[in-house]
GROMACS .gro file of N, CA and C in nm:
model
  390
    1UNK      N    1  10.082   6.593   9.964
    1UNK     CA    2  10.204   6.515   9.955
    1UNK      C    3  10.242   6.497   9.808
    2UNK      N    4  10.360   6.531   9.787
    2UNK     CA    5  10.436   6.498   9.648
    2UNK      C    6  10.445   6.379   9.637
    3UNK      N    7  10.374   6.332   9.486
    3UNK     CA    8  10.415   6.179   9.442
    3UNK      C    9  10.487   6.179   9.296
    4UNK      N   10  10.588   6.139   9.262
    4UNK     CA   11  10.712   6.102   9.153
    4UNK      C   12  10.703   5.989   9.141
    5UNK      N   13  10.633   5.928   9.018
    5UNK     CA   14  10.647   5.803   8.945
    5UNK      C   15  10.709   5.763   8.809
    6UNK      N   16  10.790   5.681   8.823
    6UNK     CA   17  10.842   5.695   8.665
    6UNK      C   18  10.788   5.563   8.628
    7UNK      N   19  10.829   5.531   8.523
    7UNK     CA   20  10.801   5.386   8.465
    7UNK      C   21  10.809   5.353   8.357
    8UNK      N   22  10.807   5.223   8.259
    8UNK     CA   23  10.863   5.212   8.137
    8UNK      C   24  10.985   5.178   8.122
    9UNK      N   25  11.033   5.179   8.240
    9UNK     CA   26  11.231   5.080   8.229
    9UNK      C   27  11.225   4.963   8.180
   10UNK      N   28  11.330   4.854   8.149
   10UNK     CA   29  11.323   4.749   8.115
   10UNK      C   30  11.415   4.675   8.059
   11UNK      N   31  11.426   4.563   7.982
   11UNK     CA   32  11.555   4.525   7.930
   11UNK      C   33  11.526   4.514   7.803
   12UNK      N   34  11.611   4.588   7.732
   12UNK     CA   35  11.630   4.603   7.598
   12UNK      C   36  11.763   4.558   7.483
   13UNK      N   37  11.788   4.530   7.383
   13UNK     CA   38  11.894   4.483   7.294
   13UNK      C   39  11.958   4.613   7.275
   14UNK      N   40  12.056   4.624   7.235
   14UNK     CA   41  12.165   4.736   7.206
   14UNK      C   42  12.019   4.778   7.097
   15UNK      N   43  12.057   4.930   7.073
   15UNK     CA   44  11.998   4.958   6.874
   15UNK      C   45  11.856   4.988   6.950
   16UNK      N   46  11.804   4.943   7.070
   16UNK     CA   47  11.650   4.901   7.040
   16UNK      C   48  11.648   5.091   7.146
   17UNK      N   49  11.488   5.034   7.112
   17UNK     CA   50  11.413   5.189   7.216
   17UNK      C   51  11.327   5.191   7.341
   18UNK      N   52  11.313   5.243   7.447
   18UNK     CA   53  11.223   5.252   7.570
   18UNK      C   54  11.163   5.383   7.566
   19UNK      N   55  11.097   5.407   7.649
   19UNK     CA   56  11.038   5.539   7.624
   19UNK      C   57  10.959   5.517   7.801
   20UNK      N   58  11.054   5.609   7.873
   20UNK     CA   59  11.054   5.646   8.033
   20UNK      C   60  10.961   5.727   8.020
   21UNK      N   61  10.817   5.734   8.101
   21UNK     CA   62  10.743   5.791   8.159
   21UNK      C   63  10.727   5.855   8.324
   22UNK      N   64  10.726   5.951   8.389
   22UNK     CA   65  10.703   6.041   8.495
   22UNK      C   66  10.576   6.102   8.532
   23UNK      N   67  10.527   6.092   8.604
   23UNK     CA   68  10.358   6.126   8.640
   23UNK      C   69  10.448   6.207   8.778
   24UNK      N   70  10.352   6.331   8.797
   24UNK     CA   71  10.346   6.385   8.951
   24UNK      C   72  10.248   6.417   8.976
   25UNK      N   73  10.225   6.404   9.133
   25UNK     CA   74  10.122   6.462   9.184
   25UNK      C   75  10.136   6.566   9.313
   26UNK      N   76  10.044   6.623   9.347
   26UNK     CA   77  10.070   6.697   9.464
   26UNK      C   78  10.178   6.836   9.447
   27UNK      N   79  10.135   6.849   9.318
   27UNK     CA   80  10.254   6.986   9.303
   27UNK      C   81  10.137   7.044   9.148
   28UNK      N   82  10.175   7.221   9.161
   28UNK     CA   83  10.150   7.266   9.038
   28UNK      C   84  10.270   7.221   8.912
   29UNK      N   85  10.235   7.093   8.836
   29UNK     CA   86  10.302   7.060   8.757
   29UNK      C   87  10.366   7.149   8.669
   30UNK      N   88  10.276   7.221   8.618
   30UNK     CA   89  10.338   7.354   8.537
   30UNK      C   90  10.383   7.474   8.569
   31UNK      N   91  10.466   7.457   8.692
   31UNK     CA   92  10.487   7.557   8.752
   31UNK      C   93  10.699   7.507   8.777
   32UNK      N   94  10.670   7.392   8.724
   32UNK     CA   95  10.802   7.310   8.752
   32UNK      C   96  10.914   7.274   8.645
   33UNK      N   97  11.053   7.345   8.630
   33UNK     CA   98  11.114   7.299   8.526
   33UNK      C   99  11.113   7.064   8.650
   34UNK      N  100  11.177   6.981   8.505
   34UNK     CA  101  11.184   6.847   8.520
   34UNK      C  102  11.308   6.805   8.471
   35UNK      N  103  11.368   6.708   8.520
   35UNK     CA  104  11.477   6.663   8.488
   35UNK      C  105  11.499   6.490   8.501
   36UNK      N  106  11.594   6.445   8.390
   36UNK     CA  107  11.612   6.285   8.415
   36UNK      C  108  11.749   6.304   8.483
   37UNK      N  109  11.784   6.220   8.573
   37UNK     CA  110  11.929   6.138   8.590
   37UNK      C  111  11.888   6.003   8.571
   38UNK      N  112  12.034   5.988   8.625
   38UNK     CA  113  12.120   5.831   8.603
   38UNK      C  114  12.179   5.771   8.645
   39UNK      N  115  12.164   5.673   8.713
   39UNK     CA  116  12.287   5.633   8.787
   39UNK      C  117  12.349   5.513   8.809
   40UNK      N  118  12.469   5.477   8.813
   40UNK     CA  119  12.487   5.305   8.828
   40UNK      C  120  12.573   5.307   8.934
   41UNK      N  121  12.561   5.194   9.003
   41UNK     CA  122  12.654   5.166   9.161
   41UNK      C  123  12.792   5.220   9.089
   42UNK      N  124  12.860   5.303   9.234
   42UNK     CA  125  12.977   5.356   9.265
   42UNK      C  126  12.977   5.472   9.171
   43UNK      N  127  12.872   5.549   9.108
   43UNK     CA  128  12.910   5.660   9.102
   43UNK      C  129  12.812   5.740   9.075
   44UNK      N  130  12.849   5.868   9.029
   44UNK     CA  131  12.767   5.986   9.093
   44UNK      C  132  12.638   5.959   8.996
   45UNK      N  133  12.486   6.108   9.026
   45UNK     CA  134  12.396   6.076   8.962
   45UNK      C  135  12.433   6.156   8.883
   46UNK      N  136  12.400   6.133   8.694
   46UNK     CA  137  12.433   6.208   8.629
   46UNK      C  138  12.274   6.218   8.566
   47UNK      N  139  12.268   6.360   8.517
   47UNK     CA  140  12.198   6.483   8.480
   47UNK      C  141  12.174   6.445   8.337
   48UNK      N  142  12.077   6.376   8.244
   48UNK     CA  143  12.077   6.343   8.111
   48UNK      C  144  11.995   6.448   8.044
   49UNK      N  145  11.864   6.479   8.111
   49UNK     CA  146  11.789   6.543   8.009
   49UNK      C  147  11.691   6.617   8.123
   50UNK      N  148  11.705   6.792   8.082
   50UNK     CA  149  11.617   6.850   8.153
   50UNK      C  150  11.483   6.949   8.044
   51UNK      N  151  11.407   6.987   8.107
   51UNK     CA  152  11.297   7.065   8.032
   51UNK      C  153  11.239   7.187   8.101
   52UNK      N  154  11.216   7.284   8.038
   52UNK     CA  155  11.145   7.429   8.140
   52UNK      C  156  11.035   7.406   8.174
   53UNK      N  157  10.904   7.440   8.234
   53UNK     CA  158  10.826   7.447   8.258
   53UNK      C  159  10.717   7.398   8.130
   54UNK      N  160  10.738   7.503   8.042
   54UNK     CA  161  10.649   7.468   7.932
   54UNK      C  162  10.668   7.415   7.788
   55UNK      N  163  10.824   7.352   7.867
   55UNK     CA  164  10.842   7.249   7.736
   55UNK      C  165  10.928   7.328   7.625
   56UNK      N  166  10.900   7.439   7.620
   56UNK     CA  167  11.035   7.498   7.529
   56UNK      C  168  11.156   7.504   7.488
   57UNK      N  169  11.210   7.463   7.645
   57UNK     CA  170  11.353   7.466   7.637
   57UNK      C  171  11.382   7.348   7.668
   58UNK      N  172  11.484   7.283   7.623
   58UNK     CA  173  11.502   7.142   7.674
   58UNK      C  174  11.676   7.093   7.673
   59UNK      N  175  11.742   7.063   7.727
   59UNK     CA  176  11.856   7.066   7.773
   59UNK      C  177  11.912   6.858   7.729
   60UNK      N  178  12.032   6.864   7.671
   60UNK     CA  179  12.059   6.696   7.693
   60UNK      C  180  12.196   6.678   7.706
   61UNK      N  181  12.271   6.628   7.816
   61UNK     CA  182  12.405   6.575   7.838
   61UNK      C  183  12.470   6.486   7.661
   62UNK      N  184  12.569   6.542   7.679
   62UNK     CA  185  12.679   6.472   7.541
   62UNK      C  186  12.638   6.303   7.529
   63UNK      N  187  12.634   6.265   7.632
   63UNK     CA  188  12.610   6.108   7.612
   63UNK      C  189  12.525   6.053   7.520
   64UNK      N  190  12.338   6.147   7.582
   64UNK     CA  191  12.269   6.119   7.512
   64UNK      C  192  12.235   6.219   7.396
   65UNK      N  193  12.313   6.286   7.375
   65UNK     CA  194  12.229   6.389   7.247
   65UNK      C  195  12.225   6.271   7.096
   66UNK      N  196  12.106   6.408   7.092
   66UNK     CA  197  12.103   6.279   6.918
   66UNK      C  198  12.016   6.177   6.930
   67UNK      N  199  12.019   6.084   7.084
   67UNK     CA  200  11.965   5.987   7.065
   67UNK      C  201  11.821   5.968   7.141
   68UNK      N  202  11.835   6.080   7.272
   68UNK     CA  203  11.718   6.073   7.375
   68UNK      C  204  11.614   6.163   7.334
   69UNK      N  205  11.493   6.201   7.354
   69UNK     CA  206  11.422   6.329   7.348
   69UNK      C  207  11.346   6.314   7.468
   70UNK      N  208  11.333   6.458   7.504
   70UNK     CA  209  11.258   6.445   7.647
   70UNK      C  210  11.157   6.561   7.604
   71UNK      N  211  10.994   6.512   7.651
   71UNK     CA  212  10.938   6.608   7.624
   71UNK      C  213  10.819   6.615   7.777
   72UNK      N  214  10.722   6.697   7.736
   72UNK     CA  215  10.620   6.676   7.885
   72UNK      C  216  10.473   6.753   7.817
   73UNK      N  217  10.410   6.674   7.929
   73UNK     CA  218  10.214   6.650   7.878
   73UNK      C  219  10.209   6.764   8.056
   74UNK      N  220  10.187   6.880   8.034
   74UNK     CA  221  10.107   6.917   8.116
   74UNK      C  222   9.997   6.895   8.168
   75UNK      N  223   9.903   6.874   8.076
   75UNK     CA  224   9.771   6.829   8.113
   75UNK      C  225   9.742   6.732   8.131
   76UNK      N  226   9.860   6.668   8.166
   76UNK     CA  227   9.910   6.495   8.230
   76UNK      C  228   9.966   6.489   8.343
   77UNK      N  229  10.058   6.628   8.343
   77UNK     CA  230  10.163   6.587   8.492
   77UNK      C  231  10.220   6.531   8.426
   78UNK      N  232  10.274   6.459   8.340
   78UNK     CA  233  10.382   6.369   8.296
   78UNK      C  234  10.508   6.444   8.204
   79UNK      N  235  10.583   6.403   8.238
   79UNK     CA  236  10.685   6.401   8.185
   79UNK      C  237  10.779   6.303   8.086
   80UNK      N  238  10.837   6.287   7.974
   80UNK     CA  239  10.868   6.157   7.932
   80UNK      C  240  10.998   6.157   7.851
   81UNK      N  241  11.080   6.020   7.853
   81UNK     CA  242  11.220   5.997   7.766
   81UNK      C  243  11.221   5.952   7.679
   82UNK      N  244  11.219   5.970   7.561
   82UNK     CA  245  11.198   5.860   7.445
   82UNK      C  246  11.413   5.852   7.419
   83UNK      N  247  11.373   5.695   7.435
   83UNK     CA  248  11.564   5.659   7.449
   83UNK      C  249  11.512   5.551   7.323
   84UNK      N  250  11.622   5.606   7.203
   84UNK     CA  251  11.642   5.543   7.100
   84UNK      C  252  11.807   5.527   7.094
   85UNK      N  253  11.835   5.399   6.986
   85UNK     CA  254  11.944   5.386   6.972
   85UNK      C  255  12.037   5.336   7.091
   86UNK      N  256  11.962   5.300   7.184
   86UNK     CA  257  12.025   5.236   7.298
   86UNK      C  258  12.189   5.163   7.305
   87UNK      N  259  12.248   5.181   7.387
   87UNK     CA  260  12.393   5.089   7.402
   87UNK      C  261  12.372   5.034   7.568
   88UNK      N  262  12.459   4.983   7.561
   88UNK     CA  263  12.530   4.877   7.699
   88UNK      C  264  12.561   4.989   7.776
   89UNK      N  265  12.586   5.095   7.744
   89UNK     CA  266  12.638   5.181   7.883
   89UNK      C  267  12.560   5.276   7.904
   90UNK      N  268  12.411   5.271   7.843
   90UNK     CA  269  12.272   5.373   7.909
   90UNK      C  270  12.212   5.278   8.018
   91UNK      N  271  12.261   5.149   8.050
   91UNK     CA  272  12.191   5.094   8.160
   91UNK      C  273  12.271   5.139   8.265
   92UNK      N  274  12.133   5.143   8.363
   92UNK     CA  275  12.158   5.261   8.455
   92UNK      C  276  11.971   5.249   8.577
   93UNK      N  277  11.983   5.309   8.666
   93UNK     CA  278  11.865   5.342   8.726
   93UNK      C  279  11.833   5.482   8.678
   94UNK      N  280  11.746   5.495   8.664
   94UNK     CA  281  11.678   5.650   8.605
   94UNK      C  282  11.559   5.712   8.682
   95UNK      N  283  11.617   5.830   8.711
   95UNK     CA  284  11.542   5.892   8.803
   95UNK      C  285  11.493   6.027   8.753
   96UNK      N  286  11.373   6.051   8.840
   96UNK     CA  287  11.274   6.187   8.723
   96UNK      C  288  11.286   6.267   8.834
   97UNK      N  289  11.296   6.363   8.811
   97UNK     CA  290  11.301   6.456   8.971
   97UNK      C  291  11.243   6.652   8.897
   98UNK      N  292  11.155   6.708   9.017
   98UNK     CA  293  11.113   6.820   8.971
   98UNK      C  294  11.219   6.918   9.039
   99UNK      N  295  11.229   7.042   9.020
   99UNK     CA  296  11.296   7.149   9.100
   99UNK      C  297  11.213   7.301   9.064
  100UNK      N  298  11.197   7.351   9.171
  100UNK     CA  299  11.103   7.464   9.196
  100UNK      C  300  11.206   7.563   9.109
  101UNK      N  301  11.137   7.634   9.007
  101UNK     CA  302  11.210   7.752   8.925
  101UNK      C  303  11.305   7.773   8.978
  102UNK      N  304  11.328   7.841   9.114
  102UNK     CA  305  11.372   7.932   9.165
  102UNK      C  306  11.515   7.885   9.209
  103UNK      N  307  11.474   7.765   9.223
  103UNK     CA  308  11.625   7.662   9.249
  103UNK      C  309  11.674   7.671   9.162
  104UNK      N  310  11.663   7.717   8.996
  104UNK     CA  311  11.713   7.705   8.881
  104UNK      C  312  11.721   7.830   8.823
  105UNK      N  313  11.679   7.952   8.868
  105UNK     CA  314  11.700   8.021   8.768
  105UNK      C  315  11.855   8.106   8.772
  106UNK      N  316  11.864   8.179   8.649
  106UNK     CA  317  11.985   8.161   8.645
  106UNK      C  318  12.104   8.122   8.583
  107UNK      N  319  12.090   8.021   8.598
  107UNK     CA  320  12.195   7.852   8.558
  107UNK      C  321  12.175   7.885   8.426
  108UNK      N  322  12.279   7.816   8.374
  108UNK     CA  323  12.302   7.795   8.297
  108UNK      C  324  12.276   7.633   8.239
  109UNK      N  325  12.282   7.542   8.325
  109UNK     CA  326  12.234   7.444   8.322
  109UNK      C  327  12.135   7.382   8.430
  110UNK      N  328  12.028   7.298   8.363
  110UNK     CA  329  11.924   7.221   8.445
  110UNK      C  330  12.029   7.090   8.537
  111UNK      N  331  12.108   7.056   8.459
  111UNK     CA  332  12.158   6.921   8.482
  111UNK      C  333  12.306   6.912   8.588
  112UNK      N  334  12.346   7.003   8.592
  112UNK     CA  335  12.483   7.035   8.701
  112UNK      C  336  12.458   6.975   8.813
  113UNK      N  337  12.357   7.026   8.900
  113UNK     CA  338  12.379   6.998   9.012
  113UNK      C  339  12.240   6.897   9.123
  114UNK      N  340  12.242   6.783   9.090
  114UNK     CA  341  12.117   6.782   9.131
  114UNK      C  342  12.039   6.718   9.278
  115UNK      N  343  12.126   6.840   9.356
  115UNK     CA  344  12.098   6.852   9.460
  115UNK      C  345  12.011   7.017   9.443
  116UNK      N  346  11.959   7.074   9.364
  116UNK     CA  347  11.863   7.163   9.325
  116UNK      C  348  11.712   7.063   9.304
  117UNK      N  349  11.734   6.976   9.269
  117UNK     CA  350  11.561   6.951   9.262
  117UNK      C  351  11.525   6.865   9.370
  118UNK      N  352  11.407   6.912   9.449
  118UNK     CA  353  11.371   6.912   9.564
  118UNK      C  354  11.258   6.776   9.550
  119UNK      N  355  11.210   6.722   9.423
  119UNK     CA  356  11.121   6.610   9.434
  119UNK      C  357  11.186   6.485   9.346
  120UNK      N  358  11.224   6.376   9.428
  120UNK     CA  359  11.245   6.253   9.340
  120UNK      C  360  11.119   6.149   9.329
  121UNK      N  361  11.140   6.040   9.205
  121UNK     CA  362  11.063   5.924   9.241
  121UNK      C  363  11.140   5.812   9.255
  122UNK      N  364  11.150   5.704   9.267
  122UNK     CA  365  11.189   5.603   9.294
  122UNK      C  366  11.309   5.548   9.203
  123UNK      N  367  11.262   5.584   9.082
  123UNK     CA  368  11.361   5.539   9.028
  123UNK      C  369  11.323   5.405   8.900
  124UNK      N  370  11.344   5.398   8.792
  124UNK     CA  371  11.316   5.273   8.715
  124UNK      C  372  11.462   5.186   8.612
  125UNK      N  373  11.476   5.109   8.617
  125UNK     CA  374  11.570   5.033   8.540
  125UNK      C  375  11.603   5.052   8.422
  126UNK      N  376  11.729   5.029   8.371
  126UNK     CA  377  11.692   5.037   8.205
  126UNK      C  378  11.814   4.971   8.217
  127UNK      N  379  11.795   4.848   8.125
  127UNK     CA  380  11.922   4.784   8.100
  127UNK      C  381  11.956   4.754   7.982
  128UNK      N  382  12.035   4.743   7.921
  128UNK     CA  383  12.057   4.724   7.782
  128UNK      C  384  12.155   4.629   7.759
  129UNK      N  385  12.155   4.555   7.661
  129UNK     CA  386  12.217   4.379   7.653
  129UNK      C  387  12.303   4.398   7.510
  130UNK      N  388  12.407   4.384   7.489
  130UNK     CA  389  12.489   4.385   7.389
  130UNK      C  390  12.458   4.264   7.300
   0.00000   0.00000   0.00000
């Protein structure tokens, strides 16, 4: 059984930093490009930051460039967001989700569509306070 955990959400001041963590289990971790969304009531999930398999390639939506880095611990299963420079409009629920290569290859982007990745976790908070 696939398990998706994120964690590390929280409430933070504008300016300040969190740093989102992702653990999986039940899957060849390194066998998996990873991806963050985002989402806040009434609208869609948006696609912030994806990564290849072995960490090479790494992908980030206009919103957050500059400010997010997403990297991953294979020999962890983990995956992680380091969110610096925070504002009022990165709060959001944040979700870590895997997608089997094959759902992805191709593309041009990790983050388009993400009804391609086939494992979510729950989901963690991030709120940010002006």
């Amino acid at each position: 059984q696939v398990q998706v955990a994120e964690s590390g959400g929280g409430l933070v001041q504008a300016g300040g930093s969190l740093r989102l963590s992702c653990t999986v289990s039940g899957l060849r971790f390194d066998d998996y490009p990873m991806a963050w969304f985002r989402q806040t009531p009434g609208k869609e999930r948006e696609g912030i930051s994806g990564i290849s398999w072995s960490g090479e390639t790494a992908e980030y939506a206009d919103s957050v460039k500059g400010r997010f880095t997403i990297s991953r611990d294979n020999a962890k299963n983990t995956v992680y967001l380091q969110m610096n420079s925070l504002k009022p409009e990165d709060t959001a629920m944040y979700y870590c989700a895997a997608a089997p290569f094959s759902n992805l290859r191709g593309r041009s982007s990790y983050l388009s569509d993400p009804t391609l990745y086939t494992y979510w976790g729950q989901g963690t908070q991030v709120t940010v306070s002006s």
